JSON list of C-alpha atoms in Angstrom, two decimals:
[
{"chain": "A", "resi": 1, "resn": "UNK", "atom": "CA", "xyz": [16.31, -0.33, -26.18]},
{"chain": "A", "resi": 2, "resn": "UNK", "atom": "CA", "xyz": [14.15, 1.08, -23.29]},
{"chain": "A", "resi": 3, "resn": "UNK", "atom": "CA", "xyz": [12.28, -0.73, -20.20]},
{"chain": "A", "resi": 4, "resn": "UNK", "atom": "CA", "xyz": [8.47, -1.21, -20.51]},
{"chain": "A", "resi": 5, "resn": "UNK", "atom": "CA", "xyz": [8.85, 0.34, -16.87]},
{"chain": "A", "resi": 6, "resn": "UNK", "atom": "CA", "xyz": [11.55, 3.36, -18.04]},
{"chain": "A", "resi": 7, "resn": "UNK", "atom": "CA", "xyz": [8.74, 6.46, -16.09]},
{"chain": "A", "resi": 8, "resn": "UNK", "atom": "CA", "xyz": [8.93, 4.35, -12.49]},
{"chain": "A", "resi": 9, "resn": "UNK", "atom": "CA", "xyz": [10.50, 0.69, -12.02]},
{"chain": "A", "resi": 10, "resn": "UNK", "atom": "CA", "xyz": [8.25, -1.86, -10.97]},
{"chain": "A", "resi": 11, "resn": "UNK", "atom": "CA", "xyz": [8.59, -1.36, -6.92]},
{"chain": "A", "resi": 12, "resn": "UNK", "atom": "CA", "xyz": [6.06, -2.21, -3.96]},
{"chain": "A", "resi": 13, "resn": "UNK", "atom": "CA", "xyz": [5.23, 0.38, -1.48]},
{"chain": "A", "resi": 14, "resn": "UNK", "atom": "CA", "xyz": [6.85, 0.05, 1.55]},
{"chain": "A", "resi": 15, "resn": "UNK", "atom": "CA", "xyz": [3.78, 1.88, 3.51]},
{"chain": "A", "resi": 16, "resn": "UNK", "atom": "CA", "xyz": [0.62, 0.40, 4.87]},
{"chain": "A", "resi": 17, "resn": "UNK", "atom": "CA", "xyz": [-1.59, 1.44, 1.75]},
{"chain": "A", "resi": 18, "resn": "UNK", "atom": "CA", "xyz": [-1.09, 4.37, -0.95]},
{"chain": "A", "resi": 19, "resn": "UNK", "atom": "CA", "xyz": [-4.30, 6.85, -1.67]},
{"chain": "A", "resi": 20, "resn": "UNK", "atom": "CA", "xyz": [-4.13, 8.08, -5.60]},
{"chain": "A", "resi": 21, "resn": "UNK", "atom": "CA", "xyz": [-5.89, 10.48, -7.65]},
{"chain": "A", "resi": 22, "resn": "UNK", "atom": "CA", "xyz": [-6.19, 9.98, -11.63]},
{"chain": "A", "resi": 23, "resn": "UNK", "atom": "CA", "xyz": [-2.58, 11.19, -12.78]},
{"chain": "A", "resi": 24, "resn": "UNK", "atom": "CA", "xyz": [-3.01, 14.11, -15.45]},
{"chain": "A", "resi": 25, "resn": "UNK", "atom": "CA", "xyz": [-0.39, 14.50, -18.50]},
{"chain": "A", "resi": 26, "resn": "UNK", "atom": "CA", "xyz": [0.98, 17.64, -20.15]},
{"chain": "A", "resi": 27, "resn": "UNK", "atom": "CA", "xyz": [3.15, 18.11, -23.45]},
{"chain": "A", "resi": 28, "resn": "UNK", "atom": "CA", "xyz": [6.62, 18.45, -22.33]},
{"chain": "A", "resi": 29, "resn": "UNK", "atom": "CA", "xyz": [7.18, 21.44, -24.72]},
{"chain": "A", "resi": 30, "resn": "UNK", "atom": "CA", "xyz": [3.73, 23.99, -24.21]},
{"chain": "A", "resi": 31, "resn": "UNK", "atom": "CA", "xyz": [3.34, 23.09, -20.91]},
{"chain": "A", "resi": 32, "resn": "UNK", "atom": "CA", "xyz": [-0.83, 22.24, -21.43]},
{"chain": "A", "resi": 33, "resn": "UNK", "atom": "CA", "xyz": [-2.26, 19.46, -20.03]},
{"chain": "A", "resi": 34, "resn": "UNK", "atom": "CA", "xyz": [-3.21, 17.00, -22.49]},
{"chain": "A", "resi": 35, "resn": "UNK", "atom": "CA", "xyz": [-6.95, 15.37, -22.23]},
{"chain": "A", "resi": 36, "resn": "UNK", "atom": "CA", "xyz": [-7.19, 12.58, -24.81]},
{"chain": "A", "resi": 37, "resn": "UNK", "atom": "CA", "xyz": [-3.85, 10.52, -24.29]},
{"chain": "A", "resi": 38, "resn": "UNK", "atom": "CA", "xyz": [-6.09, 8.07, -22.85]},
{"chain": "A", "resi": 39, "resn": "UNK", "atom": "CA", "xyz": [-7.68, 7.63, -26.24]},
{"chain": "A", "resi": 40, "resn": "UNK", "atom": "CA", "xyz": [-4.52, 5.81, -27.94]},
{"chain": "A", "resi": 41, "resn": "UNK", "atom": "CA", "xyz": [-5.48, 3.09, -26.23]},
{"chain": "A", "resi": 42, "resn": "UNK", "atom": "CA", "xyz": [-6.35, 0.64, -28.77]},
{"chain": "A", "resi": 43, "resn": "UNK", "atom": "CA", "xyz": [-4.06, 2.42, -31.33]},
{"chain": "A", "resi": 44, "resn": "UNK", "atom": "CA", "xyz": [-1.40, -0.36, -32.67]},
{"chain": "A", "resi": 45, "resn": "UNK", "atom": "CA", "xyz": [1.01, 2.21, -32.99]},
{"chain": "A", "resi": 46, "resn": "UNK", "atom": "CA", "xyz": [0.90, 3.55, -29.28]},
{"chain": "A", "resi": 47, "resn": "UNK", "atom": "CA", "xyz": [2.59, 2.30, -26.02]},
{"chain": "A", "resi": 48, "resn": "UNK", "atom": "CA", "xyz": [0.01, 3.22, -23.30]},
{"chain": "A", "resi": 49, "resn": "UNK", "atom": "CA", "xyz": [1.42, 4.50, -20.64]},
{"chain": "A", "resi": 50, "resn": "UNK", "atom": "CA", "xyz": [0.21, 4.90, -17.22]},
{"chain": "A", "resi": 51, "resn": "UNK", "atom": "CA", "xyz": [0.06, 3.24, -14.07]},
{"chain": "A", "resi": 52, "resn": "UNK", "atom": "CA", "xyz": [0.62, -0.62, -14.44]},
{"chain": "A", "resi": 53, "resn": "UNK", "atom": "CA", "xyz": [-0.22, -3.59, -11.35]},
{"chain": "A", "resi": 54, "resn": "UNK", "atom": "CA", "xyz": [1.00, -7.09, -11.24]},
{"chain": "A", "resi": 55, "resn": "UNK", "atom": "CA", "xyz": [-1.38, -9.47, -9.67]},
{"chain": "A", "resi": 56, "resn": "UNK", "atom": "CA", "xyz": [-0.83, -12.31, -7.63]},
{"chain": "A", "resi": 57, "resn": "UNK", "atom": "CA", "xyz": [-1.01, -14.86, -10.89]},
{"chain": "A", "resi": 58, "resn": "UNK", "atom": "CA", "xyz": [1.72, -12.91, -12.52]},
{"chain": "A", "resi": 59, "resn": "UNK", "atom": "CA", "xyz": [-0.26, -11.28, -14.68]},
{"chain": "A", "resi": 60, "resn": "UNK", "atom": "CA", "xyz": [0.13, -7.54, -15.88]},
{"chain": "A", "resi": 61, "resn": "UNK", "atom": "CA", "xyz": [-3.15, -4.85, -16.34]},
{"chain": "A", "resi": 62, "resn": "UNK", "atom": "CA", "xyz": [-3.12, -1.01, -16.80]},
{"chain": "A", "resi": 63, "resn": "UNK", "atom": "CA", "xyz": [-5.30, 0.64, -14.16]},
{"chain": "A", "resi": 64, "resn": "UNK", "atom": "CA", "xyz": [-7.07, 3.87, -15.03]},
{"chain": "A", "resi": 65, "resn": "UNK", "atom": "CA", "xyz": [-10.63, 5.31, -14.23]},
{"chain": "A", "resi": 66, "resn": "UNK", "atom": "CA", "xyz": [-12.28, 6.90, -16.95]},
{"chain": "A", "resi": 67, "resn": "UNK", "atom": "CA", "xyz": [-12.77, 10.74, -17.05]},
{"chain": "A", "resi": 68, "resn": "UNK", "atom": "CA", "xyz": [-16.35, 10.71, -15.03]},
{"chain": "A", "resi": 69, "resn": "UNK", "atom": "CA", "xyz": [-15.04, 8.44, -12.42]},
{"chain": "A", "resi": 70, "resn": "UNK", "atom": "CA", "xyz": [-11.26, 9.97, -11.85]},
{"chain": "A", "resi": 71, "resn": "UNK", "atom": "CA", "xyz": [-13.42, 13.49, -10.20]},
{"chain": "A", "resi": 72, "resn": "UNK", "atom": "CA", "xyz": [-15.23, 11.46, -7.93]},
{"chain": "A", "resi": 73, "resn": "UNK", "atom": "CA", "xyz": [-13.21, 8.66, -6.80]},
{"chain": "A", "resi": 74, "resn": "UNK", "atom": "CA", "xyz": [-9.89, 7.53, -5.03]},
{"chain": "A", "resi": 75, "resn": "UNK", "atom": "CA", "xyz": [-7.38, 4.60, -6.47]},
{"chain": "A", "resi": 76, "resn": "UNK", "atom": "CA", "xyz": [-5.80, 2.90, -3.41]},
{"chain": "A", "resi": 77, "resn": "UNK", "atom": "CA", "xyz": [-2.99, 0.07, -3.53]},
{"chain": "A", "resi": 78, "resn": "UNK", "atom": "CA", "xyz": [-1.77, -2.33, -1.06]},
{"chain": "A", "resi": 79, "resn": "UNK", "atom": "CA", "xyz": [1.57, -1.64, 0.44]},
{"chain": "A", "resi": 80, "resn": "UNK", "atom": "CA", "xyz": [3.95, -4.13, 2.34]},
{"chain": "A", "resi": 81, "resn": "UNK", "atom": "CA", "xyz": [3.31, -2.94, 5.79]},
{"chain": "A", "resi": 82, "resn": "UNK", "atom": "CA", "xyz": [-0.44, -4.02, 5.25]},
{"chain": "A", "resi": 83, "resn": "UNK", "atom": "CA", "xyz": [1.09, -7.59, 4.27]},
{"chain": "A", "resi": 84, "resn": "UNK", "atom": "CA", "xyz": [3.03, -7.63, 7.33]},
{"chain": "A", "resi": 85, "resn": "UNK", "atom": "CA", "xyz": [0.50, -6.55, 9.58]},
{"chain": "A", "resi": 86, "resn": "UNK", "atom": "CA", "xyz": [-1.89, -8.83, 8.18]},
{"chain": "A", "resi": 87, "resn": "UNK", "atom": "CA", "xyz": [0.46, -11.90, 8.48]},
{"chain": "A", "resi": 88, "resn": "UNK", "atom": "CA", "xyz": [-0.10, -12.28, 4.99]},
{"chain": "A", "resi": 89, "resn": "UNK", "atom": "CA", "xyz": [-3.49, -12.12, 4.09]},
{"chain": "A", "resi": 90, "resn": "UNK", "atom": "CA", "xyz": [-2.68, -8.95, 1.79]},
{"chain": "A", "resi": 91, "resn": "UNK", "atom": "CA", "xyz": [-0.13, -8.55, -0.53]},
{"chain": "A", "resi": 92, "resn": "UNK", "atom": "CA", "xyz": [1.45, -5.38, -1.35]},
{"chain": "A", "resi": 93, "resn": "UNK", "atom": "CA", "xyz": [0.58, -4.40, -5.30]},
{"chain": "A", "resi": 94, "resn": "UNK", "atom": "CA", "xyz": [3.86, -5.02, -7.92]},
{"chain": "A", "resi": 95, "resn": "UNK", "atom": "CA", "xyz": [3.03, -1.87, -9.88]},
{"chain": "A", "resi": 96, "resn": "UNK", "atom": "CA", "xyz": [5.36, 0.62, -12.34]},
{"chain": "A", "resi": 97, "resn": "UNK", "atom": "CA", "xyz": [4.84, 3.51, -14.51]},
{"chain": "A", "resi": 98, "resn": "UNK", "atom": "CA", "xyz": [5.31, 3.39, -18.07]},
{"chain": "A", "resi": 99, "resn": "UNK", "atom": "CA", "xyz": [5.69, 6.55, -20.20]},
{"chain": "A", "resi": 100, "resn": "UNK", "atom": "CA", "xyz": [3.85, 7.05, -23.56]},
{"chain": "A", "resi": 101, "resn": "UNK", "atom": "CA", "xyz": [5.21, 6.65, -26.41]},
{"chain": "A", "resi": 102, "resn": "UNK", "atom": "CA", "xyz": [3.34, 7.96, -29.75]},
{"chain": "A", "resi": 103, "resn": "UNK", "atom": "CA", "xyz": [4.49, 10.33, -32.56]},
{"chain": "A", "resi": 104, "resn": "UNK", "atom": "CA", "xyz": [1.69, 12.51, -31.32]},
{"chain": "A", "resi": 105, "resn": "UNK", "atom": "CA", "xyz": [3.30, 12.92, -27.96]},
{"chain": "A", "resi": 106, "resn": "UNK", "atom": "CA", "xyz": [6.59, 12.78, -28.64]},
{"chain": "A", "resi": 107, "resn": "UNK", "atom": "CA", "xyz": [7.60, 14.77, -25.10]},
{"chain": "A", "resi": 108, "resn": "UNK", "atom": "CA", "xyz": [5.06, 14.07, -22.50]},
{"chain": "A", "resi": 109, "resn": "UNK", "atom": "CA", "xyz": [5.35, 14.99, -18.67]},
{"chain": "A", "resi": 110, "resn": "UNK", "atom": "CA", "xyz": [3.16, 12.80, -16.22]},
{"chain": "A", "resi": 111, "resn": "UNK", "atom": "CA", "xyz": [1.77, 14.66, -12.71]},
{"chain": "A", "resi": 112, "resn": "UNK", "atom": "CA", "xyz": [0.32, 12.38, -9.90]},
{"chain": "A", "resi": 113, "resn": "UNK", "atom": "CA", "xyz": [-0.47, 12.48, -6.16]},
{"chain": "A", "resi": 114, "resn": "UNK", "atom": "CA", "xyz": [0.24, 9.95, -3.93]},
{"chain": "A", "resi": 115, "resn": "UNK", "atom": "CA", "xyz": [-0.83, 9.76, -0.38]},
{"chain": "A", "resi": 116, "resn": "UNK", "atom": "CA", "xyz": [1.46, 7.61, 1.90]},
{"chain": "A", "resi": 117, "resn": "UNK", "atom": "CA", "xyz": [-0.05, 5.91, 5.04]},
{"chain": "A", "resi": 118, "resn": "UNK", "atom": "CA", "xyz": [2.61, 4.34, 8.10]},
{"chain": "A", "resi": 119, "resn": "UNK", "atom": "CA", "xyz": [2.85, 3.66, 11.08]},
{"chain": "A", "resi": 120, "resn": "UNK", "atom": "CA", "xyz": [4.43, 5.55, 13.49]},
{"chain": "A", "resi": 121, "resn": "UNK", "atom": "CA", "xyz": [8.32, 5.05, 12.93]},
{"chain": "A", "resi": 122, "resn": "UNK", "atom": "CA", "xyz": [8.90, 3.53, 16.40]},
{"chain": "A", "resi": 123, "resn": "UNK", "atom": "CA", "xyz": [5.61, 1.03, 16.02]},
{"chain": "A", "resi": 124, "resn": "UNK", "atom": "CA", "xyz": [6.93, -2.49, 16.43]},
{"chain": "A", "resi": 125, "resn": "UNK", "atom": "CA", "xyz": [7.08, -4.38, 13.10]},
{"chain": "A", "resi": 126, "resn": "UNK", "atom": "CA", "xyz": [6.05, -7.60, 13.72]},
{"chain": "A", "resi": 127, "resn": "UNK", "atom": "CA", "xyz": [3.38, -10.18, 11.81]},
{"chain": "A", "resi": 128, "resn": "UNK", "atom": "CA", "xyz": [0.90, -11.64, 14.27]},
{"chain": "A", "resi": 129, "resn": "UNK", "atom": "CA", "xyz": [0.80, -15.00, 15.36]},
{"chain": "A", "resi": 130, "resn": "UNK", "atom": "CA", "xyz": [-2.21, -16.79, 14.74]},
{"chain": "A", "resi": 131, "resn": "UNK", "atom": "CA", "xyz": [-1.98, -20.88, 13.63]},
{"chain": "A", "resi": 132, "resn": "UNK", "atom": "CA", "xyz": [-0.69, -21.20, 10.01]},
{"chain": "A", "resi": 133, "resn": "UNK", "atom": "CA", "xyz": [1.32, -18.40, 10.42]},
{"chain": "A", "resi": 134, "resn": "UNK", "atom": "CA", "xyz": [4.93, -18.42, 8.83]},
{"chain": "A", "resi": 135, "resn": "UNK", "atom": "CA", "xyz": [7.61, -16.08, 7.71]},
{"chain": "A", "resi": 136, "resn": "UNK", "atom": "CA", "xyz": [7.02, -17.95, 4.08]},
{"chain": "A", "resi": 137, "resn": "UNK", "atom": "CA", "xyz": [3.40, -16.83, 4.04]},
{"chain": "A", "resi": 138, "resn": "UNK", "atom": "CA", "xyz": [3.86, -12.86, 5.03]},
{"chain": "A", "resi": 139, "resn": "UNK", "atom": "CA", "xyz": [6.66, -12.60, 2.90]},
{"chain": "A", "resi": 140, "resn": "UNK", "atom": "CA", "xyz": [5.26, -13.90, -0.17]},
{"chain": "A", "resi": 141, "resn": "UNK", "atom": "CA", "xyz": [7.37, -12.91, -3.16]},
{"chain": "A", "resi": 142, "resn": "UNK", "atom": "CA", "xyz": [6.03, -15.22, -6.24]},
{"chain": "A", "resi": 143, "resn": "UNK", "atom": "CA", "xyz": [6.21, -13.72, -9.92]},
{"chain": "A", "resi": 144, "resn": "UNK", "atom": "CA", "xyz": [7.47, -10.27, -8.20]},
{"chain": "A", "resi": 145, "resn": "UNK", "atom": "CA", "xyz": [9.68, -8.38, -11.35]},
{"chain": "A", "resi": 146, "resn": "UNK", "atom": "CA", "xyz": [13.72, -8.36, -10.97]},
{"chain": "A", "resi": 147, "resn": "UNK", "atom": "CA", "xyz": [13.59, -4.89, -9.55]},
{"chain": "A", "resi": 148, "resn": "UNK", "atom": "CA", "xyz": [11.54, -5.56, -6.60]},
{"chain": "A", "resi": 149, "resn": "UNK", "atom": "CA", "xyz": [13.39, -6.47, -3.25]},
{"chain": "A", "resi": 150, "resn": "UNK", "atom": "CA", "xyz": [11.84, -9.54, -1.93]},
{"chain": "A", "resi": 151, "resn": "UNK", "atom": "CA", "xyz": [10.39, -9.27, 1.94]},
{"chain": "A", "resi": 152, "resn": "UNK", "atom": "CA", "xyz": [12.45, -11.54, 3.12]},
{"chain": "A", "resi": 153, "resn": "UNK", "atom": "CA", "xyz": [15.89, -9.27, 2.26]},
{"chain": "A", "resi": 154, "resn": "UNK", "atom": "CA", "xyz": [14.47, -6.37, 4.52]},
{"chain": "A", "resi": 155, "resn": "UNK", "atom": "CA", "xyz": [12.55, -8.08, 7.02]},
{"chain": "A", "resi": 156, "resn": "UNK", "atom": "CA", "xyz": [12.82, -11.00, 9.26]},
{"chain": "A", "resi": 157, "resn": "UNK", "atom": "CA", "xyz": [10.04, -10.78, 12.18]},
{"chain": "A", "resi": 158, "resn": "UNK", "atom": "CA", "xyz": [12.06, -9.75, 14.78]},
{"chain": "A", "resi": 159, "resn": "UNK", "atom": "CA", "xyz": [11.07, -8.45, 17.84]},
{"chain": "A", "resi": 160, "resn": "UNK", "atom": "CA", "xyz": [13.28, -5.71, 18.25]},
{"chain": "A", "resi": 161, "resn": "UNK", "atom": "CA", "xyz": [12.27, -4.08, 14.55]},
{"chain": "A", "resi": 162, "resn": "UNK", "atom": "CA", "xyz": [10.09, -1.40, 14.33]},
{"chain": "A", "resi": 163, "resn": "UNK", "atom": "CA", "xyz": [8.12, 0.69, 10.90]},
{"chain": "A", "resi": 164, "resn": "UNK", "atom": "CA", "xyz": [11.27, 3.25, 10.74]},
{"chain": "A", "resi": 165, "resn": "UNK", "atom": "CA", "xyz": [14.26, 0.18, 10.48]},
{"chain": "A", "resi": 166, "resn": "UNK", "atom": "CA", "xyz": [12.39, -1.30, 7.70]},
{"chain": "A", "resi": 167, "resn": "UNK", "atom": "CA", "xyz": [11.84, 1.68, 6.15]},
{"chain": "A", "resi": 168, "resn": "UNK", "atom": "CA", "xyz": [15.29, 2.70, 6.35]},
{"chain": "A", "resi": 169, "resn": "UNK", "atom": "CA", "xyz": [16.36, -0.42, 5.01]},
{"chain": "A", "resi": 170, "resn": "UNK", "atom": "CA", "xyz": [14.05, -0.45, 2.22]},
{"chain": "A", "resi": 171, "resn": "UNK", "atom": "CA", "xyz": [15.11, 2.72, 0.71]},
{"chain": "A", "resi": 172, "resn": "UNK", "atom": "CA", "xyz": [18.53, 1.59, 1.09]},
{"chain": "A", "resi": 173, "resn": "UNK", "atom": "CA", "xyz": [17.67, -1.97, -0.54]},
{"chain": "A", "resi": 174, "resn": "UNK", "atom": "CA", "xyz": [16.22, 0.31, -3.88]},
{"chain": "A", "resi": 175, "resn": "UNK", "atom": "CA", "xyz": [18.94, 3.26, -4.10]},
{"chain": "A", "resi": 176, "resn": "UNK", "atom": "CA", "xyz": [21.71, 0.55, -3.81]},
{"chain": "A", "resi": 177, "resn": "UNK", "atom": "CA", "xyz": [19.76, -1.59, -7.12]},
{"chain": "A", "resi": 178, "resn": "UNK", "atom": "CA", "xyz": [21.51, -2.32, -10.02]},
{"chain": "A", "resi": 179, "resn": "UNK", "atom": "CA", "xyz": [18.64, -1.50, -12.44]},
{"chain": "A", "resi": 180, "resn": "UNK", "atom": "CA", "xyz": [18.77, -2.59, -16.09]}
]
């Protein structure tokens, strides 16, 4: 039996916030992009793939634009420097990639583009103090799937911690998972 996530594991982003561009789909055995996958959706016998979020109420949605929209516009996601930074007040986006699955496309490849944005390595990487503040509130980890490291495993609000320690230990934290 495979994962709903089997493409890419539910994870957060360890960055500040991710940049992403539609992601475009090709049959695994001519090589040509394919332009109506995102017409199974609907189809009872389909698994849509695609990028998948998980919001704050636990609850699950596919996130595309449609074909007009993905030429003209950018898709960006929260990461969990931004909910550091911001003491809390955003919360880095649950989200995984789920492959397609459809006797049409039987052997489907899936290209994206991500863009990354950090901090400097050496920037200290600490919340701000400001009343109602506390290490419960930035590292808020309800409803977050098995697979994602909580916050509070990788980071602790100390002063001596900067971006590239908590990087370092977050890549660690998801190489070392046991995934299912």
């Amino acid at each position: 039996e495979s994962r709903f996530d089997d493409w890419c594991g539910w994870h957060n982003d360890h960055s500040a916030l991710t940049g992403l561009v539609q992601a475009m789909y090709f049959d695994g055995d001519s090589a040509e992009a394919i332009s109506d996958i995102e017409q199974l959706n609907g189809n009872q016998e389909a698994v849509v793939g695609g990028l998948y979020i998980k919001t704050r109420q636990n609850e699950t949605y596919k996130v595309a634009l449609n074909e007009q929209d993905a030429s003209t516009f950018l898709g960006f996601q929260i990461g969990e420097t931004s909910q550091i930074l911001s003491s809390g007040a955003l919360v880095a986006t649950p989200h995984a990639v789920v492959n397609y699955k459809h006797a049409k496309y039987e052997n489907v490849s899936r290209a994206a583009y991500a863009v990354f944005h950090h901090p400097l390595f050496d920037h200290p990487f600490v919340a701000p103090y400001h009343k109602g503040v506390n290490l419960e509130t930035v590292q808020f980890d309800r409803f977050l799937p098995d697979t994602v490291p909580t916050l509070k495993s990788r980071w602790n609000n100390a002063s001596d911690d900067t971006f590239g320690k908590f990087a370092k230990r977050t890549l660690e934290t998801y190489y070392n998972l046991k995934m299912g």
